[in-house]
CSV table of C-alpha atoms in Angstrom, one decimal:
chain,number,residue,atom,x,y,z
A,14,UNK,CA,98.6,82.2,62.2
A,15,UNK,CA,94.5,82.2,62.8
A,16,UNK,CA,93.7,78.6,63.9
A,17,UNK,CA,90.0,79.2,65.1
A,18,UNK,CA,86.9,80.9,63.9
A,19,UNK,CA,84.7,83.0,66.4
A,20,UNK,CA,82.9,79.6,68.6
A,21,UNK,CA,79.2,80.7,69.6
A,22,UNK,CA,79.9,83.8,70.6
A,23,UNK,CA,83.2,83.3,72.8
A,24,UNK,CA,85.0,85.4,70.3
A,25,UNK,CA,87.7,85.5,67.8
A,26,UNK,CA,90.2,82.7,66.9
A,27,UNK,CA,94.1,82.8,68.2
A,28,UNK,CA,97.3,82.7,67.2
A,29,UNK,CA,99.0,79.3,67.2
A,30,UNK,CA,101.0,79.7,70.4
A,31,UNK,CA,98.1,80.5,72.5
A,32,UNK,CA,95.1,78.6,70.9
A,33,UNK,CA,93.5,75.9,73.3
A,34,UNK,CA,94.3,72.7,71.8
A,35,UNK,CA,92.8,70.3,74.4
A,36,UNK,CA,90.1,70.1,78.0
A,37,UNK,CA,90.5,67.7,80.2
A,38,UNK,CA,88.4,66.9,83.3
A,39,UNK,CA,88.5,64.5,86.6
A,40,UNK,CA,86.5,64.1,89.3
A,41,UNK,CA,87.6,62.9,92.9
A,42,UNK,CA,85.8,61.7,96.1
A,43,UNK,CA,87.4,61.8,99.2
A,44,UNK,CA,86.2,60.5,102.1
A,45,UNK,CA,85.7,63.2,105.6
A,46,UNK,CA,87.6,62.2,108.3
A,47,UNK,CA,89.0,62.8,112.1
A,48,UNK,CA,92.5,62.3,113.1
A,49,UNK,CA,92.8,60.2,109.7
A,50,UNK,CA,89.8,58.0,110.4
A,51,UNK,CA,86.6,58.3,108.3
A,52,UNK,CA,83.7,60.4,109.9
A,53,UNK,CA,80.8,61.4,108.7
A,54,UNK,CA,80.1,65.7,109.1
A,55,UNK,CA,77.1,67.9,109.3
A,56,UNK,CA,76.3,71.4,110.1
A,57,UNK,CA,73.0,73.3,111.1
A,58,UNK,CA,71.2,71.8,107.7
A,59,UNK,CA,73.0,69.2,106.0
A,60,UNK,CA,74.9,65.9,106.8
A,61,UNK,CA,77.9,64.6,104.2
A,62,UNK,CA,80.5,61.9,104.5
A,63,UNK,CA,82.9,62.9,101.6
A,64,UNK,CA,84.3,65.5,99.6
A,65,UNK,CA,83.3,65.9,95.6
A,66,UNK,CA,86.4,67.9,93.9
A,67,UNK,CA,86.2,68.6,90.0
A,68,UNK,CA,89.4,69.1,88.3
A,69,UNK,CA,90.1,70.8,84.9
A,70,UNK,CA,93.3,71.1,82.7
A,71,UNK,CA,93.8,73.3,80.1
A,72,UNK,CA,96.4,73.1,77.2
A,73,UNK,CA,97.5,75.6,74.9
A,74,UNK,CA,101.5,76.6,74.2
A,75,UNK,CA,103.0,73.8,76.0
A,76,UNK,CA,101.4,74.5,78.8
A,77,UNK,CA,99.2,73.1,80.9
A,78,UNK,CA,96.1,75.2,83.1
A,79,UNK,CA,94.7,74.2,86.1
A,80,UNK,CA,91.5,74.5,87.9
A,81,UNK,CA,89.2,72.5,90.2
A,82,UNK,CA,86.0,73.3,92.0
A,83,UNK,CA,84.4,72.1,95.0
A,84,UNK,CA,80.8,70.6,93.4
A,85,UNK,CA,78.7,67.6,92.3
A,86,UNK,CA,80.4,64.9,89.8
A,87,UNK,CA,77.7,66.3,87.3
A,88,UNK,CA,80.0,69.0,86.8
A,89,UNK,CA,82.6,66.9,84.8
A,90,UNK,CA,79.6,66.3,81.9
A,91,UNK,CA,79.0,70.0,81.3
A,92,UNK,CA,82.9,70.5,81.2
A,93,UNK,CA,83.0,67.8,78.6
A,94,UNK,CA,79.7,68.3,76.5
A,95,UNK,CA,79.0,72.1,76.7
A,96,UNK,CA,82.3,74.2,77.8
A,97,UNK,CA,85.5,72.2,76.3
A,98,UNK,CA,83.8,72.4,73.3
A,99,UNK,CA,83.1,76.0,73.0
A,100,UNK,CA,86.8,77.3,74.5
A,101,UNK,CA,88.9,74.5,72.0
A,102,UNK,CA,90.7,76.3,69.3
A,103,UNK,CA,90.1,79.8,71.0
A,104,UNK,CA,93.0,82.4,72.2
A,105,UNK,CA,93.7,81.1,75.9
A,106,UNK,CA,94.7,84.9,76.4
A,107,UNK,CA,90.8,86.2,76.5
A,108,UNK,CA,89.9,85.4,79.1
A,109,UNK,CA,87.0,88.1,79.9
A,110,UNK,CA,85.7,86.9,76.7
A,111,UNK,CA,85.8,83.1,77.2
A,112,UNK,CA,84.2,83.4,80.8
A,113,UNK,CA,81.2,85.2,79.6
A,114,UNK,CA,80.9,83.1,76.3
A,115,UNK,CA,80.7,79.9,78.9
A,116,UNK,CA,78.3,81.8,80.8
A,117,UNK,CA,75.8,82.6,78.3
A,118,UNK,CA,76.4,78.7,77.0
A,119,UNK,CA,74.2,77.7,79.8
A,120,UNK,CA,71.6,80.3,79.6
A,121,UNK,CA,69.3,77.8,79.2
A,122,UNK,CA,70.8,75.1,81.3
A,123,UNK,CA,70.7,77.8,84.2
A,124,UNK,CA,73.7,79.5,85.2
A,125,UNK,CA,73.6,78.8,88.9
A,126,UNK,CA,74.6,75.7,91.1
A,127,UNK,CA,76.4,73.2,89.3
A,128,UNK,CA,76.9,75.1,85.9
A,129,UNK,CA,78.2,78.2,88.2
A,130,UNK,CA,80.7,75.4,89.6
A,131,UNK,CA,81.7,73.9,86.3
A,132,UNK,CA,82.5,77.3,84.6
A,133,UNK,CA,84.2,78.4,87.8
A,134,UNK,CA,86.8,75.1,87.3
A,135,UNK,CA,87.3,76.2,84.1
A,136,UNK,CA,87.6,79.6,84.4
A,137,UNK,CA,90.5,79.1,87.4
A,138,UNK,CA,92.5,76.8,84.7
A,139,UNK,CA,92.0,79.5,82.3
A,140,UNK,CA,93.6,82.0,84.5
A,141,UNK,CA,96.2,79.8,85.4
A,142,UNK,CA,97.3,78.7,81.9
A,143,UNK,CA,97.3,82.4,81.1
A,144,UNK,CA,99.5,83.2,84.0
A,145,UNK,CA,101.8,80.1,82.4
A,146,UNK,CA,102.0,81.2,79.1
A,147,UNK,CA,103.3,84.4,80.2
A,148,UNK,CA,105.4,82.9,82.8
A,149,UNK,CA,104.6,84.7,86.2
A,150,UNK,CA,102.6,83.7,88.8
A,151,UNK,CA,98.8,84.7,89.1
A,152,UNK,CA,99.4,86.7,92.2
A,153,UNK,CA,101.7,89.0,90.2
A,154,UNK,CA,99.5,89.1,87.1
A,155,UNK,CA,96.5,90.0,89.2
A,156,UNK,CA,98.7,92.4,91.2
A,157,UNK,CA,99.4,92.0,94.9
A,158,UNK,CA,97.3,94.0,97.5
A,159,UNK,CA,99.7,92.0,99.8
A,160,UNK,CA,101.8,89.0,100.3
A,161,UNK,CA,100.1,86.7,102.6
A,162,UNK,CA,96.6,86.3,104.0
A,163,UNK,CA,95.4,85.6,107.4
A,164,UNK,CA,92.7,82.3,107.6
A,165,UNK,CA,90.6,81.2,110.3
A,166,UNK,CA,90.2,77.1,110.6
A,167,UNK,CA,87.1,76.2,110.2
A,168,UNK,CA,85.3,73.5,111.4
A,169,UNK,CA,84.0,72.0,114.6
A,170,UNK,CA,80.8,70.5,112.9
A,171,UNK,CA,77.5,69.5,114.8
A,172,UNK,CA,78.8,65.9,114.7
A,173,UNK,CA,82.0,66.4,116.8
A,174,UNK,CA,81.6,65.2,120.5
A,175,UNK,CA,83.1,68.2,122.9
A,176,UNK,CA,86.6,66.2,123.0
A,177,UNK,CA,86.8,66.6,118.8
A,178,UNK,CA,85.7,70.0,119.2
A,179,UNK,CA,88.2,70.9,121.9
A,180,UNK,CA,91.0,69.0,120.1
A,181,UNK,CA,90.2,70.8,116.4
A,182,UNK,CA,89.9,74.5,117.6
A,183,UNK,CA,92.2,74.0,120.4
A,184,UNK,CA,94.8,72.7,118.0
A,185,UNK,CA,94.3,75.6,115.7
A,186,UNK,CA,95.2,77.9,118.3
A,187,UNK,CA,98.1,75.8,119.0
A,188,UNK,CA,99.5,76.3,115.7
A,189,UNK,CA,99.1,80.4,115.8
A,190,UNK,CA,95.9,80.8,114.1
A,191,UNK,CA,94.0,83.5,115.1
A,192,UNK,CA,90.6,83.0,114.2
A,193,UNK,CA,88.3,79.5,114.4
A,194,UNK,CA,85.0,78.9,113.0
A,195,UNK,CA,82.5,76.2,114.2
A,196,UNK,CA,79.3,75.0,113.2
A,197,UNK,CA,75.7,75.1,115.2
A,198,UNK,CA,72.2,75.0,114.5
A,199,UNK,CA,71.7,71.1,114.5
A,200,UNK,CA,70.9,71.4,118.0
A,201,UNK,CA,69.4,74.8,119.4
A,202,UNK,CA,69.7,73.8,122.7
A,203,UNK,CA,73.0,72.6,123.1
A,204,UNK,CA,74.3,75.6,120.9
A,205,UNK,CA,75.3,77.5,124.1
A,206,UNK,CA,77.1,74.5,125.5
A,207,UNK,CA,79.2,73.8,122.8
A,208,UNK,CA,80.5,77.5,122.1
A,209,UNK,CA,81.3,77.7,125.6
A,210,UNK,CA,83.1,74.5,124.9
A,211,UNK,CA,85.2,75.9,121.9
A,212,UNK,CA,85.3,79.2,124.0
A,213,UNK,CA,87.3,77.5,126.6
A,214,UNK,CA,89.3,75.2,124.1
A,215,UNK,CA,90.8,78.7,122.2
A,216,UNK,CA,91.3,80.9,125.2
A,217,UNK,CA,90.8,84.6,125.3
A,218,UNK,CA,92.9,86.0,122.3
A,219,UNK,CA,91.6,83.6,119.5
A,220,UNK,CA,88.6,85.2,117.6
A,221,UNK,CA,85.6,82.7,117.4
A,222,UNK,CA,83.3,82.8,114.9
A,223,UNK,CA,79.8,80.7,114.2
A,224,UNK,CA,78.1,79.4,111.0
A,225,UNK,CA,74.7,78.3,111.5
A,226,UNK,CA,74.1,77.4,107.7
A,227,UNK,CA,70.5,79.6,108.0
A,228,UNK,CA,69.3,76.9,110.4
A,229,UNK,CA,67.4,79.3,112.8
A,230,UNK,CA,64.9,81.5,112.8
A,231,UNK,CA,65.1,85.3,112.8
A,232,UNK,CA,64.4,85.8,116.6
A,233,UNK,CA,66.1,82.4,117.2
A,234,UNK,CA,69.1,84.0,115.7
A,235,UNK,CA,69.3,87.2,117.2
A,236,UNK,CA,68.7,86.1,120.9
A,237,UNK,CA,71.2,83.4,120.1
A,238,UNK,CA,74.0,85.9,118.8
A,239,UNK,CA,73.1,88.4,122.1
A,240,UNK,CA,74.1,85.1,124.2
A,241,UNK,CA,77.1,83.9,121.8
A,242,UNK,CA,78.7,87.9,122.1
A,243,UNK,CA,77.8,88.5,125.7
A,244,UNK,CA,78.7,84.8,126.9
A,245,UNK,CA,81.8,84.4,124.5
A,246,UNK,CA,82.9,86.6,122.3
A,247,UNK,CA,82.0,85.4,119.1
A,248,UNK,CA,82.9,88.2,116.4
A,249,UNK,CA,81.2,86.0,113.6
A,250,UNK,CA,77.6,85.0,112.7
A,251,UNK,CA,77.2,83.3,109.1
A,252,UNK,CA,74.2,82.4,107.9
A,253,UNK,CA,72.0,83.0,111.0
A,254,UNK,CA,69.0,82.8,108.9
A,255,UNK,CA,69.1,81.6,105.5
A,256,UNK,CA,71.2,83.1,102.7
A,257,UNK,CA,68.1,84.0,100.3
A,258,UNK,CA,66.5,86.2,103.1
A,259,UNK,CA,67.7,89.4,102.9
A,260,UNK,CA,65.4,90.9,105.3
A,261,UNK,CA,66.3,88.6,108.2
A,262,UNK,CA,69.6,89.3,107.6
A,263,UNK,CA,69.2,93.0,107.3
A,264,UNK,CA,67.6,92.8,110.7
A,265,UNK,CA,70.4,90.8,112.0
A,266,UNK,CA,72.8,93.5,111.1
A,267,UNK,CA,71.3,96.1,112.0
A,268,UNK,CA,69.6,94.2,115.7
A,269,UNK,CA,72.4,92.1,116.3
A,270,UNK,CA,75.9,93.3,119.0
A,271,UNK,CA,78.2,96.2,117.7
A,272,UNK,CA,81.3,93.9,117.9
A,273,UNK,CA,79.7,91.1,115.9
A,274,UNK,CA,79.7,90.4,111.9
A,275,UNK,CA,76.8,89.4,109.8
A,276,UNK,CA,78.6,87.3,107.1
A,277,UNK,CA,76.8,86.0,103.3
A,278,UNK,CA,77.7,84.9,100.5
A,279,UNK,CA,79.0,81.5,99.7
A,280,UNK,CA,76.1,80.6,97.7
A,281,UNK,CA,76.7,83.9,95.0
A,282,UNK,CA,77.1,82.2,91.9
A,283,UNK,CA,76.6,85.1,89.3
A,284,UNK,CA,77.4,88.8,89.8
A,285,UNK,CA,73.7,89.7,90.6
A,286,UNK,CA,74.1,87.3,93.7
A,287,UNK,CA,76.3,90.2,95.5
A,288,UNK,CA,74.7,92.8,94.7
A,289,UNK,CA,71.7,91.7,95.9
A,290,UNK,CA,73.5,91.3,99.3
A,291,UNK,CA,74.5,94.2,98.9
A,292,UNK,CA,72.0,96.6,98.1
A,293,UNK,CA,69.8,95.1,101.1
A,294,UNK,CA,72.3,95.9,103.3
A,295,UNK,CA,72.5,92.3,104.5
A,296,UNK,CA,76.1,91.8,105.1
A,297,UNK,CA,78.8,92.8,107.2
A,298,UNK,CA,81.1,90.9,105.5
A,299,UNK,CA,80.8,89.3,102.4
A,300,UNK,CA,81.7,85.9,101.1
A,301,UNK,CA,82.7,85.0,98.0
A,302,UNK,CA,84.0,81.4,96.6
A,303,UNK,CA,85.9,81.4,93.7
A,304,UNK,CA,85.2,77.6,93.1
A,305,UNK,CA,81.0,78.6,92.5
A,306,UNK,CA,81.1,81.9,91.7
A,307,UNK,CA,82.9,82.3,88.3
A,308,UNK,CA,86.2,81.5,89.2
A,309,UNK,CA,88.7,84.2,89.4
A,310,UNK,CA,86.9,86.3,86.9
A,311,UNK,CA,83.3,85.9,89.2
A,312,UNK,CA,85.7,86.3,92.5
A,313,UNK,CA,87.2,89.8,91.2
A,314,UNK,CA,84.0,90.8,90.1
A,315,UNK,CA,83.1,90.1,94.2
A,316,UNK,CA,86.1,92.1,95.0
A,317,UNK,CA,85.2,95.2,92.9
A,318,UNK,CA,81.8,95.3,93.9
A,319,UNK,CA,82.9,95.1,97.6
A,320,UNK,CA,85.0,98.2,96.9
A,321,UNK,CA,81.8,99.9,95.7
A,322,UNK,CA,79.9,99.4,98.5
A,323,UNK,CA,82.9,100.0,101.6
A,324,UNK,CA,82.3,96.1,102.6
A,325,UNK,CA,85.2,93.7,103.5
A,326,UNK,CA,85.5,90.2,101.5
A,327,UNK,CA,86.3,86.8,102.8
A,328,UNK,CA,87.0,83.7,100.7
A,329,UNK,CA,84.8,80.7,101.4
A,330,UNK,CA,86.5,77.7,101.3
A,331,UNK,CA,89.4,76.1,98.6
A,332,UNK,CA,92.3,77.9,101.1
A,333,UNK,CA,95.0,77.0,98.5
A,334,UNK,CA,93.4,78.9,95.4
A,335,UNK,CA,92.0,82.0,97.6
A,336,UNK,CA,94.9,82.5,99.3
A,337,UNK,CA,95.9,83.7,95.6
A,338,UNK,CA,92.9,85.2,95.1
A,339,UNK,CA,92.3,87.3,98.4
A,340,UNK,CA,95.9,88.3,98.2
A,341,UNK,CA,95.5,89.8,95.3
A,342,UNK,CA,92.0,92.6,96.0
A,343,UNK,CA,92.1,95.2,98.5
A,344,UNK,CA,88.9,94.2,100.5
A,345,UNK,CA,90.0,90.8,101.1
A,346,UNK,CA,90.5,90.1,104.8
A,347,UNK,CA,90.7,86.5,105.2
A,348,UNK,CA,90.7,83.0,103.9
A,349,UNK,CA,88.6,79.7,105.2
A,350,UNK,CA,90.7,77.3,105.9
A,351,UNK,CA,88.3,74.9,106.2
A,352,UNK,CA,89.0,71.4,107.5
A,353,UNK,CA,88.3,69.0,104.7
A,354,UNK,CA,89.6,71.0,102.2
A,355,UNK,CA,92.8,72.0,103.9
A,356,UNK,CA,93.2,67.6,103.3
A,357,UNK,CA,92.6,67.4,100.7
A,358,UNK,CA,94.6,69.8,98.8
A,359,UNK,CA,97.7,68.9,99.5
A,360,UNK,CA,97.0,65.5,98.7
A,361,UNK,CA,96.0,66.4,94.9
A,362,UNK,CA,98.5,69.4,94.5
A,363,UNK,CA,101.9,70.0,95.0
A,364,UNK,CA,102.9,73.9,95.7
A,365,UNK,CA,100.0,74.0,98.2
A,366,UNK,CA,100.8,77.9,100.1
A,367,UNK,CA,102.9,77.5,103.5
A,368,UNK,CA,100.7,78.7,106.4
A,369,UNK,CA,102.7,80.8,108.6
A,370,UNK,CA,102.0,82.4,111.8
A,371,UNK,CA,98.1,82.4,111.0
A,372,UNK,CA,98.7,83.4,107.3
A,373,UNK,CA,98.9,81.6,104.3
A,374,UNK,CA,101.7,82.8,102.1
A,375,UNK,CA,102.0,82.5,97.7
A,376,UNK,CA,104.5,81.6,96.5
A,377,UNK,CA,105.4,84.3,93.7
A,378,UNK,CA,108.0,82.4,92.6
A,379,UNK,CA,105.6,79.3,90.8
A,380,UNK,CA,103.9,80.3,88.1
A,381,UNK,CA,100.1,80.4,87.6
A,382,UNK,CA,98.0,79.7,91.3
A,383,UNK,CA,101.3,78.0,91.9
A,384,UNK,CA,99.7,74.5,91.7
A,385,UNK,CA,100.7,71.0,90.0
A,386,UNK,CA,98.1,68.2,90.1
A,387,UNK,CA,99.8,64.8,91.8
A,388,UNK,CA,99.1,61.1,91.5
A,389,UNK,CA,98.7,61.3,95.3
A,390,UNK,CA,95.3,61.2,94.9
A,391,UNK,CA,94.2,58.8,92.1
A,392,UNK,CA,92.4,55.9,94.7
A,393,UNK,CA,89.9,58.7,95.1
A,394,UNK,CA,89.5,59.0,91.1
A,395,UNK,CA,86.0,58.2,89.8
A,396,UNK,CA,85.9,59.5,86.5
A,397,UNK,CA,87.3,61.5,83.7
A,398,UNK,CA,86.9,63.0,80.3
């Protein structure tokens, strides 16, 4: 039975078993902390002392979708006023259709930033209602390239003394992860100091890898990465420079050491974003978050045009929903398990992936991205719609 007419261009109306019958949104701030105290953080650019996290449910069959993003509490009033509106009575099924209805919803609103974030949120609970509906978890539905994904931790920000830094990278070690990613560029100077720091802190066999959030300069960046690879090792350079120049980052990959990658990409919010990368030849690697770019429709879209052009993919951030994701395409390589977030999802989701001997492992046998949202978190609850 039809329930819905076509809504602005999202599409035809559904059956009754899969028509959208209700959107629901919350937001949650959570507080950064060390060892369980609170602690401000900041990177080469930007100083924060919390965590914004938007999350969306879905309902349509009985079932309930699920998706959050990692943005500004502004997000929740686009969900409410712009996009819950457009996807209600439409077939939960079309998704394709649904995601590029939402996009051209806020042509005039301007697709990237917060919108991007907001239609990513929706976009993920879309998926995962889908998933639900037909009773198999997203990893299956998406198809497996594998079964478990290796992450690096990530953290060790600017505002860490040495002792933090020693005791979060040197702990990551500890637990069998092979990769750890710190932050530099607040200080120029002390840059050197402090990956020697983590350097020692990992030993020989851990990979280290340094975001500088574009806080240097072209030449800064390129004598710094000749120092970081000769000195220590470091097999990682994001953001040297800043993400909108592709020349300086075409010149870092191309000038910078043979054993080092030039990584991008966390700020791609529409499909153009990565090709621009792309085509300029800026990237090594390229990073993609599912939580700004579009969900797991913009992430895929990553994926194939990473395919295209012979580049690997890494997922930025929200380790619990990429761990899904980059499980699922053949370029993926690895997952950010990125301090804050690896907090706080637990503590809003049960069915959070096991991490095991550096990987993180889905669980095929929960349906959908395999997550519930929990009570755990409600102090942190600021609003909902």
């Amino acid at each position: 039975m039809t329930v819905a007419g076509d809504r602005d261009g999202v599409g035809p109306g559904s059956t009754a078993d899969t028509a959208i019958r209700a959107v629901r949104a919350r937001v949650y701030v959570v507080p950064t902390t060390f060892d369980g105290e609170p602690m401000g953080e900041s990177d080469g650019t930007a100083k924060w002392d919390s965590t914004t996290v938007l999350v969306v449910e879905i309902d349509a069959g009985g079932r309930t979708g699920l998706g959050y993003a990692y943005t500004s509490s502004t997000g929740l009033g686009l969900v409410r006023d712009v996009l819950a509106p457009l996807v209600t009575g439409a077939d939960a099924m079309a998704t394709p259709r649904l995601f590029w209805g939402m996009a051209r919803a806020v042509r005039n609103i301007g697709w990237r930033g917060i919108a991007a974030s907001a239609i990513s949120a929706m976009d993920v609970a879309l998926h995962d209602l889908k998933a639900k509906l037909l009773d198999v978890s997203l990893l299956r539905l998406l198809g497996a390239s594998r079964d478990r994904i290796m992450v690096y931790g990530s953290g060790g920000f600017t505002s860490y003394t040495d002792e933090q830094l020693r005791e979060q990278l040197g702990g990551w070690a500890e637990q069998g992860i092979h990769a750890v990613k710190m932050k530099i560029g607040t200080d120029a100077a002390a840059d050197p100091s402090r990956v020697r720091t983590a350097r020692d802190a990992i030993g020989g066999d851990v990979q280290l890898f340094v975001d500088a959030n574009g806080a240097y300069s072209r030449k800064q960046a390129l004598g710094m990465a000749e120092l970081f690879w000769q000195e220590d090792r470091v097999t990682w350079f994001e953001e040297p420079v800043p993400s909108d120049d592709l020349d300086g980052l075409r010149l870092m990959r191309d000038r910078g050491p043979g054993g080092m990658q030039i990584a991008a990409g966390e700020y791609g919010y529409m499909p153009a974003d990565f090709r621009l990368l792309l085509t300029a030849g800026a990237v090594d690697t390229l990073q993609a978050d599912a939580t700004r770019c579009g969900g797991v429709t913009g992430f895929l879209n990553a994926a194939e045009q990473c395919i295209a052009w012979g580049v690997p993919l890494s997922a930025h951030c929200a380790p619990a929903l990429h761990a899904v994701l980059t499980a699922s395409v053949e370029p993926g390589v690895h997952v950010e398990y990125f301090h804050d977030h690896a907090l706080i999802e637990p503590l809003l989701f049960d069915g959070t992936p096991d991490l095991v001997d550096g990987c993180l492992v889905p669980d095929p046998s929960r349906p959908g991205i395999g997550l519930e949202l929990t009570d755990r978190g409600d102090q942190y609850l600021t609003e909902s719609a």
